[in-house]
mmCIF file of C-alpha atoms in Angstrom:
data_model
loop_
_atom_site.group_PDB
_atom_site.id
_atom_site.type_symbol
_atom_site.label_atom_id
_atom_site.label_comp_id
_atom_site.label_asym_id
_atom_site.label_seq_id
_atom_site.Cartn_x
_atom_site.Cartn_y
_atom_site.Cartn_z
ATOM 1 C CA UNK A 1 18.071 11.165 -14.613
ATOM 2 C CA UNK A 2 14.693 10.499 -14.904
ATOM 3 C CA UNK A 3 11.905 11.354 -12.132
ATOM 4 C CA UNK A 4 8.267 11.405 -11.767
ATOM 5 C CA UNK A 5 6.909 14.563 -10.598
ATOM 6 C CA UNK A 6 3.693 15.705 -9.393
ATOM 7 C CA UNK A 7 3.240 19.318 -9.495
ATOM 8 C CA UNK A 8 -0.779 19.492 -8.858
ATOM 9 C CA UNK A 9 -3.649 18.035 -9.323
ATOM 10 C CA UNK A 10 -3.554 16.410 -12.983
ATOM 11 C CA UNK A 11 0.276 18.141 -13.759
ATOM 12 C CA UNK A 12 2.526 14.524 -13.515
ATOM 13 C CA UNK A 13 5.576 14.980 -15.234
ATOM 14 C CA UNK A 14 8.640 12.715 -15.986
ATOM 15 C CA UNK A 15 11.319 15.757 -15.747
ATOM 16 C CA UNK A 16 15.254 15.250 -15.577
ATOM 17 C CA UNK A 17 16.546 15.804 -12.347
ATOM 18 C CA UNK A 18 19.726 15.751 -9.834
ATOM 19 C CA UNK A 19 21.320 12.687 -8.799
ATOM 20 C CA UNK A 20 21.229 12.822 -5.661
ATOM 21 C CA UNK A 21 24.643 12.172 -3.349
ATOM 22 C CA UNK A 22 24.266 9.902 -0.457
ATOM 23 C CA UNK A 23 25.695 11.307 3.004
ATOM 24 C CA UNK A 24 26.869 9.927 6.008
ATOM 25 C CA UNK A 25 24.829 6.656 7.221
ATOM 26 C CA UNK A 26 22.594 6.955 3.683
ATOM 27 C CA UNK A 27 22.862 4.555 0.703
ATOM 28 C CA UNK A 28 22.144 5.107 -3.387
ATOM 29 C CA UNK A 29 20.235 2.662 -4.680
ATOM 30 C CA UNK A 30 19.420 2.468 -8.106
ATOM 31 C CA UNK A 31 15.384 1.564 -8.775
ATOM 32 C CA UNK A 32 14.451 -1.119 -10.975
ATOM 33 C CA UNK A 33 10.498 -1.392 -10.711
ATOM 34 C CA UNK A 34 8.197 1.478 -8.256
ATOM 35 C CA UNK A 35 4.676 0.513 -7.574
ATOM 36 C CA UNK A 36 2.347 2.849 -8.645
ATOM 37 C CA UNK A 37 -0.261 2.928 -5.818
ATOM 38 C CA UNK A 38 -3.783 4.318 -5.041
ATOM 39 C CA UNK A 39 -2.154 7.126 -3.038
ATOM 40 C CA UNK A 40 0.152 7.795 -5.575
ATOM 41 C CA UNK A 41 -3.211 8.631 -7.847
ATOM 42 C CA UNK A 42 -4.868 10.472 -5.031
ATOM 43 C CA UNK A 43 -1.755 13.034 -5.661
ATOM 44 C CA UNK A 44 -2.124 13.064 -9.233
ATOM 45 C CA UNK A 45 -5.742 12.831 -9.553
ATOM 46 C CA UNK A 46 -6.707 15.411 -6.497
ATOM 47 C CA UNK A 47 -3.943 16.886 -5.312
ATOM 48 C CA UNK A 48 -3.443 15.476 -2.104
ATOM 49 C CA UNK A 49 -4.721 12.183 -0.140
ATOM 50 C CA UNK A 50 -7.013 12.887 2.294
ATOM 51 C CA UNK A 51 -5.543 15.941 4.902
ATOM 52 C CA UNK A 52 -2.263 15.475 3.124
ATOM 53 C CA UNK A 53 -2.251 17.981 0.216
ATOM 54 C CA UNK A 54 0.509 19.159 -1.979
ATOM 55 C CA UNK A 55 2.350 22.250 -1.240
ATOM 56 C CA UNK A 56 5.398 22.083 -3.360
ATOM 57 C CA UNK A 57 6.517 19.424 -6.272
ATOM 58 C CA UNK A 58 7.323 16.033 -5.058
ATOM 59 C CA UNK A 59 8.342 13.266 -6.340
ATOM 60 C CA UNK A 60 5.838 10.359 -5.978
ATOM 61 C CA UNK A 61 6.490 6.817 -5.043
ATOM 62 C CA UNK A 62 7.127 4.422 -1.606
ATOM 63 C CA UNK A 63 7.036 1.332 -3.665
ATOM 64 C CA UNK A 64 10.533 0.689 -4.340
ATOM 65 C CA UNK A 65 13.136 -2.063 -4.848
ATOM 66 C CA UNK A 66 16.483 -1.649 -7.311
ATOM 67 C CA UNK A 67 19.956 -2.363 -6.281
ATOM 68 C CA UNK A 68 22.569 -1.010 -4.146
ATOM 69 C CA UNK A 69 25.102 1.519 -5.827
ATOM 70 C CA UNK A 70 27.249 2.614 -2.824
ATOM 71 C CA UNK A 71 27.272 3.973 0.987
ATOM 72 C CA UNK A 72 27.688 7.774 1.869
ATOM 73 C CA UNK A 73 30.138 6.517 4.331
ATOM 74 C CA UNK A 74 32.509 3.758 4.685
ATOM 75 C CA UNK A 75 30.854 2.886 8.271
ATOM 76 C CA UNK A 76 27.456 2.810 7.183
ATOM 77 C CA UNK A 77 26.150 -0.937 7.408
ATOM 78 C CA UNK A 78 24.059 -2.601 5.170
ATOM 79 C CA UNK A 79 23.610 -4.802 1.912
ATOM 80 C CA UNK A 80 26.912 -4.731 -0.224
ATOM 81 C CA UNK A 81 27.169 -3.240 -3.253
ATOM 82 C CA UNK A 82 25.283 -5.045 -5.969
ATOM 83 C CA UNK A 83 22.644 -7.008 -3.655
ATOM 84 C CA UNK A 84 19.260 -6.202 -4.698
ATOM 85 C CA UNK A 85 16.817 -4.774 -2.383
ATOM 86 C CA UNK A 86 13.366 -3.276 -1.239
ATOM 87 C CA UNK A 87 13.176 0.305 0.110
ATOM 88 C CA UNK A 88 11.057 0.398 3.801
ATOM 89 C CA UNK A 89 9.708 3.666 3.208
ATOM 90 C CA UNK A 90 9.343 4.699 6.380
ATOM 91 C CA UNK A 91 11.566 6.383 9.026
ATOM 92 C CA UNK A 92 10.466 6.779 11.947
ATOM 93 C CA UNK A 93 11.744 9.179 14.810
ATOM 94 C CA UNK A 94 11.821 6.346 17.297
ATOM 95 C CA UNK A 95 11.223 9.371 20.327
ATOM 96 C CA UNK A 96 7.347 9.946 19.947
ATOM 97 C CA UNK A 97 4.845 8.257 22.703
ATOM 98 C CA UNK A 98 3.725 5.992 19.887
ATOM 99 C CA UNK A 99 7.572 4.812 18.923
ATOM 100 C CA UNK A 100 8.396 4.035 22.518
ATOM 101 C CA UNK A 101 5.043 2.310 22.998
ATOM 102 C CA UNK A 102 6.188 -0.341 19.923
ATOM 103 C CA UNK A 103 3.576 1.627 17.410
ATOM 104 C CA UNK A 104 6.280 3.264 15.036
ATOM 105 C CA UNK A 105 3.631 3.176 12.097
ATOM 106 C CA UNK A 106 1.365 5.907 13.699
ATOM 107 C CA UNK A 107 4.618 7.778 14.329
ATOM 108 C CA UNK A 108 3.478 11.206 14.989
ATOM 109 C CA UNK A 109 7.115 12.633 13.027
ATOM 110 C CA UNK A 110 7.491 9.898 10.454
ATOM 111 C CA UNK A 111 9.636 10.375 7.682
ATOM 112 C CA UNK A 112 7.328 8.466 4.836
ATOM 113 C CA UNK A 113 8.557 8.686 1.172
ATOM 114 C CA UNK A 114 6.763 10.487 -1.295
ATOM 115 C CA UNK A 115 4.473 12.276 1.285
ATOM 116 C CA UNK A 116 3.166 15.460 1.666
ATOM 117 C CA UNK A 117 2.253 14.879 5.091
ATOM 118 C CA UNK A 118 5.139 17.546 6.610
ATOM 119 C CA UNK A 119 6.306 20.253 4.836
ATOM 120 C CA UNK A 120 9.132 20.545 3.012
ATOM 121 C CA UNK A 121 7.489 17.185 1.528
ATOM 122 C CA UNK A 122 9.337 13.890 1.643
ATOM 123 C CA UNK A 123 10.310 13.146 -2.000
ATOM 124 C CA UNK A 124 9.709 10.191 -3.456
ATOM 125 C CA UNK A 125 11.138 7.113 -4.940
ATOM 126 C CA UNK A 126 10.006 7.419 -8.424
ATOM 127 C CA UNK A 127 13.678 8.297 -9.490
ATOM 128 C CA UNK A 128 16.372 6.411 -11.807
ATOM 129 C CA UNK A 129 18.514 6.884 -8.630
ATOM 130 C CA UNK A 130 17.526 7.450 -4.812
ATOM 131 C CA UNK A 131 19.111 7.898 -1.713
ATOM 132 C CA UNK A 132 18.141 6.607 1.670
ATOM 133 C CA UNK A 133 18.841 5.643 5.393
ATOM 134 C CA UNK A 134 20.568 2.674 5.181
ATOM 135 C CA UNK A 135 18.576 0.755 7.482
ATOM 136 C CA UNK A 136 15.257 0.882 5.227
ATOM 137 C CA UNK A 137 17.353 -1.417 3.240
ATOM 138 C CA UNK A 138 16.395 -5.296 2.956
ATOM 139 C CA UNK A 139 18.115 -7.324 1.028
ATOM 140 C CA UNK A 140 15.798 -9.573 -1.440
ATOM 141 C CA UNK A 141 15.096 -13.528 0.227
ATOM 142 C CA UNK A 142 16.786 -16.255 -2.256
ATOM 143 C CA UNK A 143 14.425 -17.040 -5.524
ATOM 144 C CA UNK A 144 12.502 -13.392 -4.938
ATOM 145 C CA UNK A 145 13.140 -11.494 -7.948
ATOM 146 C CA UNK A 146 12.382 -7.433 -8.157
ATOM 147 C CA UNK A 147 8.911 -7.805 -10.279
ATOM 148 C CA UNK A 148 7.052 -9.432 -7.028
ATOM 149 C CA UNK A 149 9.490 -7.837 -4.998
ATOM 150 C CA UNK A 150 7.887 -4.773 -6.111
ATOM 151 C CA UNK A 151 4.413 -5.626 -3.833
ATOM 152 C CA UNK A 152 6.254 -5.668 -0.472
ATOM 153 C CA UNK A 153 4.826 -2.398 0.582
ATOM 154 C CA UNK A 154 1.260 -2.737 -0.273
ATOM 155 C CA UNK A 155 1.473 -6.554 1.300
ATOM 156 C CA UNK A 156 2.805 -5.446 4.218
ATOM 157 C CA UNK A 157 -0.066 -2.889 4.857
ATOM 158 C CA UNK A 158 -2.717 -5.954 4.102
ATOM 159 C CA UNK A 159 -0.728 -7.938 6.540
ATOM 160 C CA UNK A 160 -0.690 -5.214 9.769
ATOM 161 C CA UNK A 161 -4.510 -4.788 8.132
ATOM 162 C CA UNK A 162 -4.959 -8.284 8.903
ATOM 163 C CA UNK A 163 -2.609 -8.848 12.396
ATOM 164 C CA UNK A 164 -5.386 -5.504 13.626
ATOM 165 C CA UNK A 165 -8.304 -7.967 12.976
ATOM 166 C CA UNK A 166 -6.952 -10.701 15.180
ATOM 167 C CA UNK A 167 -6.426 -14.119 15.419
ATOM 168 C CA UNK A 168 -8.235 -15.406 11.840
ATOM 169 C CA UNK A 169 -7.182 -18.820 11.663
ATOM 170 C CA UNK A 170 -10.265 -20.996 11.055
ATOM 171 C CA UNK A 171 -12.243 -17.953 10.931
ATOM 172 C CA UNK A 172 -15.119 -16.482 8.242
ATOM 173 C CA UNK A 173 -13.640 -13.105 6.842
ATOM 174 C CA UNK A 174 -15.242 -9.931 4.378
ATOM 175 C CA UNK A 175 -12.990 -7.743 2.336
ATOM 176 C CA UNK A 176 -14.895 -5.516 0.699
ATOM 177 C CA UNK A 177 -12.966 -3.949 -2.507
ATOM 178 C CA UNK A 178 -10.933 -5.899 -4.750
ATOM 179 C CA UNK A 179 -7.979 -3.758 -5.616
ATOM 180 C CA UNK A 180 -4.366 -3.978 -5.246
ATOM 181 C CA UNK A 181 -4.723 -3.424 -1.345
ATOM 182 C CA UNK A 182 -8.203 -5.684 -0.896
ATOM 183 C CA UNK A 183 -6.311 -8.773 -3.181
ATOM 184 C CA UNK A 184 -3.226 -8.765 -0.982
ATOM 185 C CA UNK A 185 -5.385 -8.452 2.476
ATOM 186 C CA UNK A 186 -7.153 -11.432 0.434
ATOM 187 C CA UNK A 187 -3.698 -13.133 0.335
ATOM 188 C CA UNK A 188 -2.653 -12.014 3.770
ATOM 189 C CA UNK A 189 -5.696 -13.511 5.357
ATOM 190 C CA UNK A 190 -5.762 -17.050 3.962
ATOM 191 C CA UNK A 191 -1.858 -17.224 4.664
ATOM 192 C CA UNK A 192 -3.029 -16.314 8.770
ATOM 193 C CA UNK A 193 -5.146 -19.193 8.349
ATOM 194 C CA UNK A 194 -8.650 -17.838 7.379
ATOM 195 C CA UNK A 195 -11.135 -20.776 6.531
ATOM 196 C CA UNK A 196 -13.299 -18.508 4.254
ATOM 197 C CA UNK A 197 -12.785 -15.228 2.590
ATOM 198 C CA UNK A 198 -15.808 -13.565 0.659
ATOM 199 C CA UNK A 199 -14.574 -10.305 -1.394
ATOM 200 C CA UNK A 200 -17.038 -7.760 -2.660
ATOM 201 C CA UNK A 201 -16.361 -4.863 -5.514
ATOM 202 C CA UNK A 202 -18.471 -3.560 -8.594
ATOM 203 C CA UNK A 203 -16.010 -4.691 -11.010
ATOM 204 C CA UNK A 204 -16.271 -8.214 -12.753
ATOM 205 C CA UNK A 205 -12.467 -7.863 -13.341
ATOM 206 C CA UNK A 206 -11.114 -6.810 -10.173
ATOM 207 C CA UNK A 207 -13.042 -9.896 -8.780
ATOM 208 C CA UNK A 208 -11.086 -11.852 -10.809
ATOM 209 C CA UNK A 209 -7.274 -10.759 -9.662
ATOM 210 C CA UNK A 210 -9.537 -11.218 -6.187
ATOM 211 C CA UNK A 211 -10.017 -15.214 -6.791
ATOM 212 C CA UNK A 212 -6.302 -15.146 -8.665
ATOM 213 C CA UNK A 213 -5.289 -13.677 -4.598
ATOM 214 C CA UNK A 214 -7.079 -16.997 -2.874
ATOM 215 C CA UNK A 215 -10.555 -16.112 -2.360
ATOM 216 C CA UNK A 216 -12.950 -18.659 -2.116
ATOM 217 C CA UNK A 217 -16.144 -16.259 -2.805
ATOM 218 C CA UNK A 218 -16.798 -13.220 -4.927
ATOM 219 C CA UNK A 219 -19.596 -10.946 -4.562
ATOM 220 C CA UNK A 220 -21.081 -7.859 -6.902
ATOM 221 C CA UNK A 221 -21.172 -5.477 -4.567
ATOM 222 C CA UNK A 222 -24.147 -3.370 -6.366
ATOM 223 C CA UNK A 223 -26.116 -6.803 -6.485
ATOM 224 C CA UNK A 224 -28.109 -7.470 -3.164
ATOM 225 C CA UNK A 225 -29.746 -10.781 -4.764
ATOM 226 C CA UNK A 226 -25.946 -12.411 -5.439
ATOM 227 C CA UNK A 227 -26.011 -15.711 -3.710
ATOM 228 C CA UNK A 228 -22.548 -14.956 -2.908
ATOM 229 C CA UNK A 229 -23.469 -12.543 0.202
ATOM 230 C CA UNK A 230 -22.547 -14.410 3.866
ATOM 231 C CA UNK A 231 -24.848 -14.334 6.561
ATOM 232 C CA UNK A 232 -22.435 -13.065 8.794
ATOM 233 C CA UNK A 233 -18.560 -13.086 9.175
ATOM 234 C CA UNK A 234 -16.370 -13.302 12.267
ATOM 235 C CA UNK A 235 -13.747 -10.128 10.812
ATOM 236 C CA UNK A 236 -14.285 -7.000 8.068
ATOM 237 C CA UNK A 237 -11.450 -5.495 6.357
ATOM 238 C CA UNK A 238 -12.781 -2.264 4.614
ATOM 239 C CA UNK A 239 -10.588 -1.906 1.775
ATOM 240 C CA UNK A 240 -12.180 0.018 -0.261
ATOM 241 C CA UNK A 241 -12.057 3.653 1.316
ATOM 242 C CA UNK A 242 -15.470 4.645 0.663
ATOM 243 C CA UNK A 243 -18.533 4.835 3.323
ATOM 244 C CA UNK A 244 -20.700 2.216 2.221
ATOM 245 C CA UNK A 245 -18.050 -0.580 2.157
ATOM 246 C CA UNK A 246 -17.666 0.146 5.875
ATOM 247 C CA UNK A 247 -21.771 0.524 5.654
ATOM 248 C CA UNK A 248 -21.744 -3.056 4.406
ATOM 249 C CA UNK A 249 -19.202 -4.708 7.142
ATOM 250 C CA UNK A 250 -20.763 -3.336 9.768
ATOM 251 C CA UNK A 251 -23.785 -5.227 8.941
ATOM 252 C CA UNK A 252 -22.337 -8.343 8.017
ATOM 253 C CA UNK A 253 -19.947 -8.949 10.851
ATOM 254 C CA UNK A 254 -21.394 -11.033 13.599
ATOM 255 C CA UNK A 255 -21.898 -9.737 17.491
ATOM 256 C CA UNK A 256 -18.667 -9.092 19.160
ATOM 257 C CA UNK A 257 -16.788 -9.241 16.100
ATOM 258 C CA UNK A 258 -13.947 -7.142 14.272
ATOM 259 C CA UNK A 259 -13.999 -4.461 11.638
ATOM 260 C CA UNK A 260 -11.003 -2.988 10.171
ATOM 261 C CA UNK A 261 -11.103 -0.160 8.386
ATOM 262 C CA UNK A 262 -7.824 0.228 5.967
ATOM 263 C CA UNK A 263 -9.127 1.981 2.870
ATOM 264 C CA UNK A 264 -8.520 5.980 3.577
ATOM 265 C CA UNK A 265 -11.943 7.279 3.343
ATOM 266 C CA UNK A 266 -12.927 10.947 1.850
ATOM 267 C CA UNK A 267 -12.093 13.959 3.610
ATOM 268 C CA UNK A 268 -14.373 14.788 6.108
ATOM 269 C CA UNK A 269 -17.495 13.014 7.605
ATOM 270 C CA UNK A 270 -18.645 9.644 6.573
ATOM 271 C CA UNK A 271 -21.770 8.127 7.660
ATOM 272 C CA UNK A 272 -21.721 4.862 8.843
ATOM 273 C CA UNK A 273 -24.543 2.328 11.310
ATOM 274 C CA UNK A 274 -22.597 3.627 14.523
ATOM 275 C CA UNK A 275 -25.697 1.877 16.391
ATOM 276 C CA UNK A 276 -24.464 -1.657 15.544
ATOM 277 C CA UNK A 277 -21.558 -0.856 17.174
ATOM 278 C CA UNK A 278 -23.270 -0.200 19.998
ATOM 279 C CA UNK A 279 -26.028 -2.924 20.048
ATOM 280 C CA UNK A 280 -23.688 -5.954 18.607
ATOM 281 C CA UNK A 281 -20.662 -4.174 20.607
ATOM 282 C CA UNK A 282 -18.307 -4.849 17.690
ATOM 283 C CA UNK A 283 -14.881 -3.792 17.551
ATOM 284 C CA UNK A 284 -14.512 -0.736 14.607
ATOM 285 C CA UNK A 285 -9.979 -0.309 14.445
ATOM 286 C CA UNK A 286 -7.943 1.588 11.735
ATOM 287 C CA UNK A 287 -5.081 0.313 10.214
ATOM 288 C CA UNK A 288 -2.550 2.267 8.857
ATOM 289 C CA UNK A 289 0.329 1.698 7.461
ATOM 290 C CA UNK A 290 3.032 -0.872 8.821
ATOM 291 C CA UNK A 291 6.477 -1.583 10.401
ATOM 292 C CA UNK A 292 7.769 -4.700 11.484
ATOM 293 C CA UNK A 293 5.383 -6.510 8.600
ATOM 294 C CA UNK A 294 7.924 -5.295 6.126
ATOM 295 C CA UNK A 295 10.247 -8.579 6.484
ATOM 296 C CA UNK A 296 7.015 -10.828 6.816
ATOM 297 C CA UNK A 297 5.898 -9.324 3.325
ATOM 298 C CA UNK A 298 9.176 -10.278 1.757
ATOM 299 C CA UNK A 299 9.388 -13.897 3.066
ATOM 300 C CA UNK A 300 5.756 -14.695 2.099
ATOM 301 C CA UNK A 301 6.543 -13.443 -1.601
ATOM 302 C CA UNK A 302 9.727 -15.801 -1.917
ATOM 303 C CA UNK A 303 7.142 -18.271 -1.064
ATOM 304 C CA UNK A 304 4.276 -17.872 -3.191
ATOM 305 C CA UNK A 305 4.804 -17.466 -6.723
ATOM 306 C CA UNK A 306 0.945 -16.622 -7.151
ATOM 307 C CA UNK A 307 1.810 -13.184 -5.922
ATOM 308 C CA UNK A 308 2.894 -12.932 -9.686
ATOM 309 C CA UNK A 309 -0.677 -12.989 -10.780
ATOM 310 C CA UNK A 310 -1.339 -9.948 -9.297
ATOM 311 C CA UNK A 311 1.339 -7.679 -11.054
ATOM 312 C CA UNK A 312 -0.745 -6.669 -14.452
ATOM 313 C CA UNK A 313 1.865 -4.458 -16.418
ATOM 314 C CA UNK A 314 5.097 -3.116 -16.025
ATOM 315 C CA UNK A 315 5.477 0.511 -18.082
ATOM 316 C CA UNK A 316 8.588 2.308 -18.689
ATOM 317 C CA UNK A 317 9.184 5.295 -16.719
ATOM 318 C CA UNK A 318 9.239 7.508 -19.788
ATOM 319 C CA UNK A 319 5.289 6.555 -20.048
ATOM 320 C CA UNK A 320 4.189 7.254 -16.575
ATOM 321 C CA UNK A 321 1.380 9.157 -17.486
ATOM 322 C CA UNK A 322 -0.220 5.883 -19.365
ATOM 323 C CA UNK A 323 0.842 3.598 -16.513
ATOM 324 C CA UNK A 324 -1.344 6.015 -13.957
ATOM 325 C CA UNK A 325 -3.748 6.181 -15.927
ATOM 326 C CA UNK A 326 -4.053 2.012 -16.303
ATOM 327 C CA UNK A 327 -3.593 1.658 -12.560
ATOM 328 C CA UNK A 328 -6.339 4.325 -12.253
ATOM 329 C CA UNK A 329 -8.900 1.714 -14.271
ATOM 330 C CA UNK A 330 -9.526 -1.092 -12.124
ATOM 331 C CA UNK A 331 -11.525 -2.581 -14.878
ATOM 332 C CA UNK A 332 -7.905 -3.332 -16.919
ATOM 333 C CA UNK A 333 -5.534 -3.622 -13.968
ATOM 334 C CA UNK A 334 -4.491 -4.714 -10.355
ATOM 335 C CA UNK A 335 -1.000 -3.557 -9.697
ATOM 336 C CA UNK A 336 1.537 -1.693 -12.000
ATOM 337 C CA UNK A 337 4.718 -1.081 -11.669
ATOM 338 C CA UNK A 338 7.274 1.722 -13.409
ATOM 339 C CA UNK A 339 10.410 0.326 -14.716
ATOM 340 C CA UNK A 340 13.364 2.367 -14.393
ATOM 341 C CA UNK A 341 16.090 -0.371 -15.450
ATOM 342 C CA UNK A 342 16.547 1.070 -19.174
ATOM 343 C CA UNK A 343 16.237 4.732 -17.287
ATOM 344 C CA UNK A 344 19.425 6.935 -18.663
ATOM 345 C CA UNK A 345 21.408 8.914 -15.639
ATOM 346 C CA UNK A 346 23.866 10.985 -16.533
#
C-alpha cells in the first residue's frame, strides 16, 4: 500500500509498504483524507521541527480520519466496523506528573503520530491503511463528512490555544498569522464568544481564508500605516512561529492582559520586549498541543459548514510531493489534505 515517507530533509517519498496487522486492544482503519500540516513541512523542508529531528524514516502525518476495517481483538471496544472516524493522535502514558495533574498534552512520554520526538520515531498516518489504540478512535457526529472532518486536529490545537488565553467572550483579540492554525484560532475564538478579532500576516491571500474563518479585521502585517492596526487588545494568540509576531502582541495587548504563544518558534533564542512583561505585567503562556479539545473540535465542525471554506485542495496520495509543496505556498492555499480513498493495498 501506499505511504508517505520522509527520509531527510527534501527526500519525501510515496513508497509501497507493509500493511500493518492490528494487535490486541488496536484497530485498522483505513484513511480517506490526512492533513498535510506545517509540521509535516518542517520534516520535509528541514529535517526536523524545532528539537525534534529525524533519525530514521518515518512516515508523516497526525491528521487523520478514514474508516474502521477491524479490531486486533474481539474485546477491544470501539466504533464498529464501517463507522467512519478521526484518529486522536496522541497517546498519552497517563503515569507522568503532568498526566495525573489533568495536563496529558505536555505528557512528558507521549506517544504522538508521525513524530520524531522519541526514538524509534512514531510513524505516521500518511498510509492507505493504519493501525492504532482503539481509544484514539471517534466516531464522526451526524452530517460531518471526512473532508472537514479532516481539520479536527489542527482545530483542536486553536481551541486549547484559545481555552490558554481565557475567558474571551465579549473580549478584543490579535492573531497574528493567517494560516491553517491562525484561521481556525480565528474560528475558535469567535465561537468562545470574542466581540472582535483583528488578524495580521504579509499575505493578501491568507488574509482572505482569515475573513472566510470569521474575522472582522485584517491587517498587512509589513504595513505600519494600515488603518486596520488596534490600539490595544485584551488577548494575543501568536500563530505565526516567528519572533516578531510575538514582538508585535506584546505591544499590542493591553496591561494585565494575555499572550499566547502557539506558533513553534525557531530553534534557539528569540528576542522578544521581555520588559513589557514586566512593566504592563502581562501574562506570556505556551500552548501546545491538545487533549480533551479533540471531541469539542468535532462537534463545532458538524456545526459550521464554513469550516469548508478553509479546506483549499484535496491531492491524491500518489502526488504528495505537489500537495506539500501547495500547502508550503500560503499565497495559493490554507489547508490540504491527501486522499487515500482510490489508494491500491494489496
Amino acid at each position: 500500500m501506499p505511504g508517505c515517507v520522509i527520509h531527510g530533509a527534501g527526500d519525501l517519498r510515496v513508497e509501497d509498504v507493509p500493511v500493518p496487522r492490528p494487535g490486541p486492544g488496536e484497530v485498522l482503519v483505513a484513511v480517506r483524507y490526512g492533513g498535510v500540516c506545517g509540521s509535516d513541512l518542517h520534516y520535509w523542508r528541514h529535517g526536523g521541527v524545532g528539537d525534534f529531528r529525524l533519525r530514521e524514516p518515518m512516515l508523516l502525518g497526525h491528521e487523520v480520519v478514514g474508516t474502521v476495517v477491524a479490531y486486533g481483538s474481539p474485546d477491544a471496544r470501539g466504533p464498529a466496523a464501517g463507522t467512519s472516524v478521526a484518529v486522536h493522535p496522541a497517546t498519552p502514558c497517563g503515569v507522568c506528573p503532568e498526566c495525573v495533574d489533568g495536563r496529558r498534552n505536555v505528557c512528558r512520554d507521549t506517544r504522538y503520530l508521525g513524530s520524531a520526538a522519541r526514538f524509534p520515531h512514531v510513524q505516521g498516518g500518511f498510509a492507505a491503511r493504519i493501525v492504532v489504540p482503539a481509544g484514539q478512535l471517534r466516531a464522526l457526529p451526524a452530517g460531518l463528512g471526512a473532508r472537514r472532518a479532516a481539520l479536527a486536529e489542527p482545530l483542536s490545537v486553536a481551541l486549547h490555544a484559545v481555552r490558554r488565553a481565557g475567558d474571551l467572550a465579549g473580549r478584543q483579540v490579535l492573531v497574528t498569522g493567517a494560516g491553517p492554525i491562525g484561521c481556525l484560532v480565528v474560528a475558535a475564538a469567535k465561537a468562545a464568544g470574542a466581540a472582535h478579532v483583528t488578524v495580521t500576516d504579509l499575505l493578501p491571500a491568507a488574509l482572505e481564508y482569515a475573513r472566510a474563518a470569521g474575522a472582522d479585521t485584517l491587517v498587512r502585517a509589513d504595513d505600519p500605516d494600515d488603518p486596520g492596526w488596534p490600539v490595544e487588545v485584551d488577548a494575543a494568540v501568536e500563530a505565526s512561529g516567528v519572533a516578531a509576531g510575538l514582538d508585535t502582541c506584546l505591544r499590542l495587548v493591553r496591561r494585565g492582559g494575555v499572550v499566547v504563544q502557539l506558533g513553534m518558534l525557531p530553534q534557539g533564542r528569540s528576542p522578544f520586549a521581555g520588559n513589557l512583561l514586566v512593566s504592563r505585567e502581562i501574562e506570556l503562556r505556551g500552548a501546545f498541543r491538545f487533549d480533551g479539545e479533540f471531541d469539542d473540535a468535532l462537534r463545532l465542525l458538524a456545526a459550521e459548514p464554513a469550516f469548508d471554506a478553509l479546506v483549499s485542495a484535496v491531492v491524491p496520495v500518489r502526488d504528495a510531493e505537489s500537495a506539500f509543496a501547495l500547502a508550503a505556498d500560503r499565497g495559493r492555499s490554507c489547508k490540504v489534505l491527501l486522499d487515500f480513498g482510490a489508494a491500491p493495498v494489496a
